[in-house]
Amino acid sequence: MAGPYTDFILTDEVLLKLADQYNLSPQIFAQLKKYYTRIPFIKDKEYLLSLFMTFGESLWDGVDNYSIEKVNPNTFDYYDPATNNEKVKKESPILVMNTLEARYKKENDLFQAVSKGLMHKAELYMLNNRISTMETRLNDPIRDIKNYTIILKTVLRLAAEQGKVHPIYIDALSSQCAKQIEAITSIQSGLQLQMDMVKEYCLLVKKHSSNNYSLPVQRVITYIDTDLTADLSLKALSDSLNINPSYLSTLFKKEMGMTLTNYVNKKRIEHAVYLLSSTDMQIQNIAQYCGIPDVNYFTKIFKKVMNKTPSEFKEEIR
């Protein structure tokens, strides 16, 4: 037997009319609405019929002596408000309030942990408070887990923003997560993605939080990460920020513990290591992608940072 389902949308107005018609207590209306919003809405009955026929063929392959029947509603006992209305267990408003307050407090705990990059604390929260264990809102469990994962992504995005991560980094991770969410095919894969997202956002905060840096240094770091092939000289960066080069140089070294030139070279060589490890690009092309057109100068800087030439590094990888 399949059901219940509706062939029209049960709006608040319809439910209120029915509640009034059957003299239902206003105190149970919230539960009534919650129940009926979960019932599947099937507009096309022919679709349902085709579904049953396919199901029958799967169960009784080659047998055609089965039929589909619609049960007469008159064979069921109707709800009697006079005898049952007071027997319905009421959901205390205070209990609802306390439950919601507890849930939002827990979400805030996760928010604070991620905003500080505290991965262990955030993972512990996820293990004890699976978002997927919240109430079922739709008849489709996959859509439900996707929706709750989208909610989690929003919380994580705002937490990273609170952790002083530049939007350019948040947006890149958010876009990646959005694609992964739509690719969820099971409850288990959704739960795993939720845990992975929490880890990724904690790492993002750890790596890119600018909490301890002044605004000029924050902007310089972001600019460097955005495009390693750009002109990242002290003059170019100070001109883009409209501040004195000497002041920027002193400020950057004080906050970062190294000169601006050394920091730029470090980031470029880190990217070179990634390209050498993950691609078959020629070293000359890699130098271009790292913003150092002169391959000899690129080799010199690479050896200074890594204590070996790019060719030696690539040979070791192989």
mmCIF file of C-alpha atoms in Angstrom:
data_model
loop_
_atom_site.group_PDB
_atom_site.id
_atom_site.type_symbol
_atom_site.label_atom_id
_atom_site.label_comp_id
_atom_site.label_asym_id
_atom_site.label_seq_id
_atom_site.Cartn_x
_atom_site.Cartn_y
_atom_site.Cartn_z
ATOM 1 C CA MET A 1 0.000 0.000 0.000
ATOM 2 C CA ALA A 2 1.262 3.474 -0.850
ATOM 3 C CA GLY A 3 0.232 6.655 0.860
ATOM 4 C CA PRO A 4 -0.696 9.021 2.140
ATOM 5 C CA TYR A 5 -0.124 11.630 -0.550
ATOM 6 C CA THR A 6 -1.963 14.719 -1.748
ATOM 7 C CA ASP A 7 -2.942 15.820 -5.245
ATOM 8 C CA PHE A 8 -3.095 19.501 -4.287
ATOM 9 C CA ILE A 9 -0.842 21.794 -2.287
ATOM 10 C CA LEU A 10 -1.843 22.048 1.374
ATOM 11 C CA THR A 11 -1.347 25.721 2.149
ATOM 12 C CA ASP A 12 -1.714 27.279 5.589
ATOM 13 C CA GLU A 13 -5.087 28.612 4.508
ATOM 14 C CA VAL A 14 -6.352 25.133 3.570
ATOM 15 C CA LEU A 15 -5.100 23.638 6.830
ATOM 16 C CA LEU A 16 -6.673 26.420 8.879
ATOM 17 C CA LYS A 17 -9.975 25.842 7.114
ATOM 18 C CA LEU A 18 -9.827 22.098 7.832
ATOM 19 C CA ALA A 19 -8.835 22.668 11.440
ATOM 20 C CA ASP A 20 -11.781 24.981 11.869
ATOM 21 C CA GLN A 21 -14.118 22.577 10.055
ATOM 22 C CA TYR A 22 -13.210 19.686 12.334
ATOM 23 C CA ASN A 23 -13.017 21.835 15.433
ATOM 24 C CA LEU A 24 -9.357 21.011 16.101
ATOM 25 C CA SER A 25 -7.565 22.639 19.026
ATOM 26 C CA PRO A 26 -5.349 25.596 17.962
ATOM 27 C CA GLN A 27 -2.615 24.172 20.181
ATOM 28 C CA ILE A 28 -2.043 21.242 17.819
ATOM 29 C CA PHE A 29 -2.085 23.278 14.589
ATOM 30 C CA ALA A 30 1.728 23.557 14.481
ATOM 31 C CA GLN A 31 2.031 19.772 14.655
ATOM 32 C CA LEU A 32 -0.709 19.388 12.057
ATOM 33 C CA LYS A 33 1.143 21.702 9.678
ATOM 34 C CA LYS A 34 4.426 19.924 10.331
ATOM 35 C CA TYR A 35 2.857 16.571 9.489
ATOM 36 C CA TYR A 36 1.087 17.632 6.312
ATOM 37 C CA THR A 37 4.053 19.533 4.863
ATOM 38 C CA ARG A 38 5.941 16.226 4.810
ATOM 39 C CA ILE A 39 3.324 14.380 2.802
ATOM 40 C CA PRO A 40 4.334 13.944 -0.879
ATOM 41 C CA PHE A 41 2.511 16.132 -3.381
ATOM 42 C CA ILE A 42 1.770 14.209 -6.591
ATOM 43 C CA LYS A 43 0.001 16.325 -9.158
ATOM 44 C CA ASP A 44 -0.028 13.782 -11.998
ATOM 45 C CA LYS A 45 -1.855 10.602 -10.976
ATOM 46 C CA GLU A 46 -0.884 8.959 -14.278
ATOM 47 C CA TYR A 47 2.701 9.193 -13.133
ATOM 48 C CA LEU A 48 1.785 7.351 -9.930
ATOM 49 C CA LEU A 49 -0.082 4.704 -11.925
ATOM 50 C CA SER A 50 2.938 4.132 -14.173
ATOM 51 C CA LEU A 51 5.110 3.810 -11.098
ATOM 52 C CA PHE A 52 2.834 1.116 -9.646
ATOM 53 C CA MET A 53 2.733 -0.769 -12.955
ATOM 54 C CA THR A 54 6.522 -0.799 -13.156
ATOM 55 C CA PHE A 55 6.735 -1.937 -9.543
ATOM 56 C CA GLY A 56 4.242 -4.750 -10.222
ATOM 57 C CA GLU A 57 6.184 -5.921 -13.267
ATOM 58 C CA SER A 58 9.369 -5.980 -11.197
ATOM 59 C CA LEU A 59 7.736 -8.029 -8.435
ATOM 60 C CA TRP A 60 5.845 -10.472 -10.643
ATOM 61 C CA ASP A 61 7.808 -10.716 -13.854
ATOM 62 C CA GLY A 62 5.695 -12.253 -16.597
ATOM 63 C CA VAL A 63 2.503 -12.346 -14.521
ATOM 64 C CA ASP A 64 -0.344 -10.067 -15.524
ATOM 65 C CA ASN A 65 -3.093 -11.061 -13.122
ATOM 66 C CA TYR A 66 -2.521 -8.269 -10.610
ATOM 67 C CA SER A 67 -4.415 -5.039 -10.332
ATOM 68 C CA ILE A 68 -4.102 -1.593 -8.824
ATOM 69 C CA GLU A 69 -6.896 -0.548 -6.507
ATOM 70 C CA LYS A 70 -7.753 2.728 -4.873
ATOM 71 C CA VAL A 71 -9.012 2.130 -1.333
ATOM 72 C CA ASN A 72 -12.376 3.659 -0.539
ATOM 73 C CA PRO A 73 -11.837 6.306 2.146
ATOM 74 C CA ASN A 74 -15.194 5.377 3.679
ATOM 75 C CA THR A 75 -13.728 2.116 4.944
ATOM 76 C CA PHE A 76 -11.601 4.033 7.455
ATOM 77 C CA ASP A 77 -12.645 5.450 10.787
ATOM 78 C CA TYR A 78 -12.597 9.227 10.716
ATOM 79 C CA TYR A 79 -11.046 11.340 13.410
ATOM 80 C CA ASP A 80 -13.639 12.310 15.990
ATOM 81 C CA PRO A 81 -12.738 15.691 17.487
ATOM 82 C CA ALA A 82 -15.276 15.252 20.248
ATOM 83 C CA THR A 83 -13.493 12.201 21.679
ATOM 84 C CA ASN A 84 -9.893 12.628 20.533
ATOM 85 C CA ASN A 85 -9.154 16.326 20.547
ATOM 86 C CA GLU A 86 -7.971 16.419 24.142
ATOM 87 C CA LYS A 87 -5.971 13.208 23.794
ATOM 88 C CA VAL A 88 -3.521 14.752 21.355
ATOM 89 C CA LYS A 89 -0.213 15.332 23.045
ATOM 90 C CA LYS A 90 0.612 19.010 22.902
ATOM 91 C CA GLU A 91 4.108 20.189 22.090
ATOM 92 C CA SER A 92 5.031 22.692 24.773
ATOM 93 C CA PRO A 93 6.049 26.113 23.370
ATOM 94 C CA ILE A 94 8.685 26.297 26.118
ATOM 95 C CA LEU A 95 10.103 22.935 24.998
ATOM 96 C CA VAL A 96 10.203 24.136 21.380
ATOM 97 C CA MET A 97 11.944 27.350 22.462
ATOM 98 C CA ASN A 98 14.487 25.487 24.585
ATOM 99 C CA THR A 99 15.203 23.024 21.781
ATOM 100 C CA LEU A 100 15.802 25.803 19.248
ATOM 101 C CA GLU A 101 17.930 27.808 21.685
ATOM 102 C CA ALA A 102 20.084 24.743 22.398
ATOM 103 C CA ARG A 103 20.482 24.068 18.679
ATOM 104 C CA TYR A 104 21.521 27.632 17.881
ATOM 105 C CA LYS A 105 23.947 27.660 20.805
ATOM 106 C CA LYS A 106 25.604 24.528 19.460
ATOM 107 C CA GLU A 107 25.805 26.045 15.985
ATOM 108 C CA ASN A 108 27.411 29.117 17.546
ATOM 109 C CA ASP A 109 29.975 26.855 19.240
ATOM 110 C CA LEU A 110 30.852 25.449 15.808
ATOM 111 C CA PHE A 111 30.953 28.982 14.379
ATOM 112 C CA GLN A 112 33.425 30.123 17.048
ATOM 113 C CA ALA A 113 35.634 27.045 16.650
ATOM 114 C CA VAL A 114 35.897 27.439 12.862
ATOM 115 C CA SER A 115 36.452 31.220 13.086
ATOM 116 C CA LYS A 116 39.545 30.468 15.190
ATOM 117 C CA GLY A 117 40.689 27.525 13.062
ATOM 118 C CA LEU A 118 40.233 25.065 15.955
ATOM 119 C CA MET A 119 39.834 21.927 13.862
ATOM 120 C CA HIS A 120 39.743 19.404 16.715
ATOM 121 C CA LYS A 121 37.007 21.298 18.536
ATOM 122 C CA ALA A 122 34.989 21.737 15.319
ATOM 123 C CA GLU A 123 35.302 18.039 14.430
ATOM 124 C CA LEU A 124 34.172 17.081 17.940
ATOM 125 C CA TYR A 125 31.110 19.254 17.474
ATOM 126 C CA MET A 126 30.305 17.541 14.154
ATOM 127 C CA LEU A 127 30.617 14.071 15.673
ATOM 128 C CA ASN A 128 28.249 14.951 18.507
ATOM 129 C CA ASN A 129 25.804 17.157 16.586
ATOM 130 C CA ARG A 130 25.225 15.864 13.096
ATOM 131 C CA ILE A 131 23.238 18.460 11.167
ATOM 132 C CA SER A 132 21.581 15.607 9.302
ATOM 133 C CA THR A 133 19.952 14.410 12.527
ATOM 134 C CA MET A 134 17.807 17.525 12.600
ATOM 135 C CA GLU A 135 14.167 17.188 11.708
ATOM 136 C CA THR A 136 13.179 15.841 8.315
ATOM 137 C CA ARG A 137 11.749 18.655 6.233
ATOM 138 C CA LEU A 138 11.211 16.992 2.874
ATOM 139 C CA ASN A 139 10.108 13.603 1.643
ATOM 140 C CA ASP A 140 13.366 13.283 -0.325
ATOM 141 C CA PRO A 141 16.184 12.378 2.126
ATOM 142 C CA ILE A 142 18.902 13.252 -0.413
ATOM 143 C CA ARG A 143 17.470 16.742 -0.957
ATOM 144 C CA ASP A 144 17.188 17.081 2.813
ATOM 145 C CA ILE A 145 20.870 16.268 3.407
ATOM 146 C CA LYS A 146 21.832 18.623 0.568
ATOM 147 C CA ASN A 147 19.794 21.450 2.089
ATOM 148 C CA TYR A 148 21.294 20.956 5.531
ATOM 149 C CA THR A 149 24.779 20.832 4.019
ATOM 150 C CA ILE A 150 24.069 24.143 2.275
ATOM 151 C CA ILE A 151 23.064 25.579 5.671
ATOM 152 C CA LEU A 152 26.327 24.273 7.135
ATOM 153 C CA LYS A 153 28.290 25.852 4.273
ATOM 154 C CA THR A 154 26.701 29.225 5.050
ATOM 155 C CA VAL A 155 27.645 28.925 8.737
ATOM 156 C CA LEU A 156 31.222 27.966 7.802
ATOM 157 C CA ARG A 157 31.527 30.788 5.274
ATOM 158 C CA LEU A 158 30.441 33.361 7.848
ATOM 159 C CA ALA A 159 32.790 31.830 10.427
ATOM 160 C CA ALA A 160 35.736 32.169 8.043
ATOM 161 C CA GLU A 161 34.741 35.771 7.408
ATOM 162 C CA GLN A 162 34.649 36.327 11.177
ATOM 163 C CA GLY A 163 38.148 34.813 11.283
ATOM 164 C CA LYS A 164 39.376 37.638 9.018
ATOM 165 C CA VAL A 165 39.825 35.517 5.896
ATOM 166 C CA HIS A 166 39.638 37.565 2.719
ATOM 167 C CA PRO A 167 36.497 36.929 0.598
ATOM 168 C CA ILE A 168 38.642 35.859 -2.356
ATOM 169 C CA TYR A 169 39.713 32.703 -0.477
ATOM 170 C CA ILE A 170 36.255 32.074 0.989
ATOM 171 C CA ASP A 171 34.583 32.390 -2.406
ATOM 172 C CA ALA A 172 36.945 29.880 -4.013
ATOM 173 C CA LEU A 173 36.260 27.250 -1.330
ATOM 174 C CA SER A 174 32.539 28.048 -1.256
ATOM 175 C CA SER A 175 32.242 27.476 -5.020
ATOM 176 C CA GLN A 176 34.066 24.172 -4.729
ATOM 177 C CA CYS A 177 31.775 23.036 -1.896
ATOM 178 C CA ALA A 178 28.640 24.086 -3.805
ATOM 179 C CA LYS A 179 29.532 21.698 -6.643
ATOM 180 C CA GLN A 180 30.276 18.882 -4.199
ATOM 181 C CA ILE A 181 26.951 19.403 -2.422
ATOM 182 C CA GLU A 182 24.950 18.980 -5.614
ATOM 183 C CA ALA A 183 26.920 15.789 -6.327
ATOM 184 C CA ILE A 184 25.745 14.142 -3.069
ATOM 185 C CA THR A 185 24.138 10.771 -3.875
ATOM 186 C CA SER A 186 23.586 9.280 -0.417
ATOM 187 C CA ILE A 187 23.153 10.206 3.231
ATOM 188 C CA GLN A 188 26.613 8.806 3.976
ATOM 189 C CA SER A 189 28.321 10.851 1.259
ATOM 190 C CA GLY A 190 26.504 13.934 2.569
ATOM 191 C CA LEU A 191 27.723 13.313 6.127
ATOM 192 C CA GLN A 192 31.279 12.794 4.903
ATOM 193 C CA LEU A 193 31.158 16.019 2.894
ATOM 194 C CA GLN A 194 29.921 17.923 5.953
ATOM 195 C CA MET A 195 32.939 16.719 7.953
ATOM 196 C CA ASP A 196 35.322 17.477 5.078
ATOM 197 C CA MET A 197 33.900 20.986 4.724
ATOM 198 C CA VAL A 198 34.468 21.727 8.414
ATOM 199 C CA LYS A 199 38.110 20.609 8.082
ATOM 200 C CA GLU A 200 38.633 22.650 4.910
ATOM 201 C CA TYR A 201 37.235 25.843 6.428
ATOM 202 C CA CYS A 202 39.344 25.398 9.590
ATOM 203 C CA LEU A 203 42.442 24.989 7.419
ATOM 204 C CA LEU A 204 41.398 28.038 5.411
ATOM 205 C CA VAL A 205 41.254 30.144 8.580
ATOM 206 C CA LYS A 206 44.591 28.788 9.786
ATOM 207 C CA LYS A 207 46.267 29.554 6.487
ATOM 208 C CA HIS A 208 44.669 32.837 5.487
ATOM 209 C CA SER A 209 43.429 34.528 8.656
ATOM 210 C CA SER A 210 44.743 38.090 8.781
ATOM 211 C CA ASN A 211 43.720 38.703 12.400
ATOM 212 C CA ASN A 212 47.268 39.592 13.440
ATOM 213 C CA TYR A 213 48.122 41.780 10.464
ATOM 214 C CA SER A 214 47.544 45.422 9.695
ATOM 215 C CA LEU A 215 45.291 46.343 6.769
ATOM 216 C CA PRO A 216 48.181 47.217 4.361
ATOM 217 C CA VAL A 217 49.897 43.879 5.035
ATOM 218 C CA GLN A 218 46.589 42.015 4.677
ATOM 219 C CA ARG A 219 46.036 43.562 1.267
ATOM 220 C CA VAL A 220 49.584 42.827 0.126
ATOM 221 C CA ILE A 221 49.311 39.146 1.138
ATOM 222 C CA THR A 222 45.987 38.786 -0.680
ATOM 223 C CA TYR A 223 47.290 40.561 -3.776
ATOM 224 C CA ILE A 224 50.311 38.249 -3.912
ATOM 225 C CA ASP A 225 48.170 35.121 -3.555
ATOM 226 C CA THR A 226 45.769 36.341 -6.225
ATOM 227 C CA ASP A 227 48.310 36.626 -9.044
ATOM 228 C CA LEU A 228 51.911 35.481 -8.740
ATOM 229 C CA THR A 229 52.606 36.556 -12.331
ATOM 230 C CA ALA A 230 51.886 40.225 -11.560
ATOM 231 C CA ASP A 231 54.505 42.869 -10.777
ATOM 232 C CA LEU A 232 55.045 42.198 -7.069
ATOM 233 C CA SER A 233 57.912 44.564 -6.503
ATOM 234 C CA LEU A 234 57.884 46.852 -3.466
ATOM 235 C CA LYS A 235 57.300 49.883 -5.678
ATOM 236 C CA ALA A 236 54.367 48.314 -7.564
ATOM 237 C CA LEU A 237 52.668 47.129 -4.382
ATOM 238 C CA SER A 238 53.172 50.413 -2.514
ATOM 239 C CA ASP A 239 51.851 52.326 -5.530
ATOM 240 C CA SER A 240 48.730 50.126 -5.652
ATOM 241 C CA LEU A 241 48.094 50.824 -1.958
ATOM 242 C CA ASN A 242 49.081 54.480 -2.269
ATOM 243 C CA ILE A 243 51.505 54.300 0.660
ATOM 244 C CA ASN A 244 55.217 55.042 1.125
ATOM 245 C CA PRO A 245 57.469 52.141 -0.072
ATOM 246 C CA SER A 246 59.810 52.477 2.898
ATOM 247 C CA TYR A 247 56.901 52.391 5.333
ATOM 248 C CA LEU A 248 55.401 49.293 3.655
ATOM 249 C CA SER A 249 58.767 47.538 3.660
ATOM 250 C CA THR A 250 59.322 48.183 7.371
ATOM 251 C CA LEU A 251 55.746 47.259 8.296
ATOM 252 C CA PHE A 252 55.795 44.041 6.265
ATOM 253 C CA LYS A 253 59.091 42.832 7.744
ATOM 254 C CA LYS A 254 57.906 43.646 11.271
ATOM 255 C CA GLU A 255 54.651 41.677 10.916
ATOM 256 C CA MET A 256 55.778 38.824 8.649
ATOM 257 C CA GLY A 257 59.304 38.294 9.966
ATOM 258 C CA MET A 258 60.850 38.507 6.489
ATOM 259 C CA THR A 259 61.304 41.032 3.717
ATOM 260 C CA LEU A 260 58.629 41.500 1.076
ATOM 261 C CA THR A 261 61.001 40.201 -1.633
ATOM 262 C CA ASN A 262 61.757 37.022 0.319
ATOM 263 C CA TYR A 263 58.053 36.454 0.958
ATOM 264 C CA VAL A 264 57.197 36.835 -2.735
ATOM 265 C CA ASN A 265 60.009 34.450 -3.705
ATOM 266 C CA LYS A 266 58.820 31.953 -1.071
ATOM 267 C CA LYS A 267 55.254 31.977 -2.447
ATOM 268 C CA ARG A 268 56.480 31.645 -6.018
ATOM 269 C CA ILE A 269 58.690 28.671 -5.191
ATOM 270 C CA GLU A 270 55.843 27.021 -3.251
ATOM 271 C CA HIS A 271 53.745 27.283 -6.402
ATOM 272 C CA ALA A 272 56.636 25.949 -8.469
ATOM 273 C CA VAL A 273 56.886 22.907 -6.180
ATOM 274 C CA TYR A 274 53.169 22.281 -6.672
ATOM 275 C CA LEU A 275 53.466 22.517 -10.480
ATOM 276 C CA LEU A 276 56.580 20.314 -10.586
ATOM 277 C CA SER A 277 54.828 17.706 -8.431
ATOM 278 C CA SER A 278 51.460 17.662 -10.167
ATOM 279 C CA THR A 279 52.124 18.422 -13.852
ATOM 280 C CA ASP A 280 54.468 17.525 -16.695
ATOM 281 C CA MET A 281 55.059 21.158 -17.644
ATOM 282 C CA GLN A 282 58.487 22.209 -18.833
ATOM 283 C CA ILE A 283 60.548 24.076 -16.243
ATOM 284 C CA GLN A 284 60.645 27.165 -18.451
ATOM 285 C CA ASN A 285 56.845 27.249 -18.559
ATOM 286 C CA ILE A 286 56.627 26.708 -14.810
ATOM 287 C CA ALA A 287 58.903 29.692 -14.295
ATOM 288 C CA GLN A 288 56.483 31.784 -16.364
ATOM 289 C CA TYR A 289 53.492 30.616 -14.282
ATOM 290 C CA CYS A 290 55.360 31.585 -11.129
ATOM 291 C CA GLY A 291 56.001 35.111 -12.367
ATOM 292 C CA ILE A 292 59.726 34.687 -13.095
ATOM 293 C CA PRO A 293 60.243 34.872 -16.890
ATOM 294 C CA ASP A 294 64.026 34.399 -16.648
ATOM 295 C CA VAL A 295 64.466 30.629 -16.210
ATOM 296 C CA ASN A 296 68.081 31.048 -15.011
ATOM 297 C CA TYR A 297 66.980 33.472 -12.294
ATOM 298 C CA PHE A 298 64.103 31.120 -11.450
ATOM 299 C CA THR A 299 66.550 28.213 -11.038
ATOM 300 C CA LYS A 300 68.786 30.356 -8.829
ATOM 301 C CA ILE A 301 65.913 31.326 -6.500
ATOM 302 C CA PHE A 302 64.530 27.760 -6.452
ATOM 303 C CA LYS A 303 67.908 26.353 -5.399
ATOM 304 C CA LYS A 304 68.284 29.019 -2.710
ATOM 305 C CA VAL A 305 64.921 28.062 -1.172
ATOM 306 C CA MET A 306 64.881 24.291 -1.790
ATOM 307 C CA ASN A 307 68.642 23.527 -1.760
ATOM 308 C CA LYS A 308 68.318 21.858 -5.172
ATOM 309 C CA THR A 309 67.550 22.867 -8.732
ATOM 310 C CA PRO A 310 64.092 22.405 -10.285
ATOM 311 C CA SER A 311 65.498 19.615 -12.462
ATOM 312 C CA GLU A 312 66.926 17.791 -9.447
ATOM 313 C CA PHE A 313 63.623 18.187 -7.613
ATOM 314 C CA LYS A 314 61.645 16.841 -10.578
ATOM 315 C CA GLU A 315 63.989 13.865 -10.876
ATOM 316 C CA GLU A 316 63.464 13.048 -7.190
ATOM 317 C CA ILE A 317 59.687 13.192 -7.674
ATOM 318 C CA ARG A 318 59.959 10.728 -10.535
#
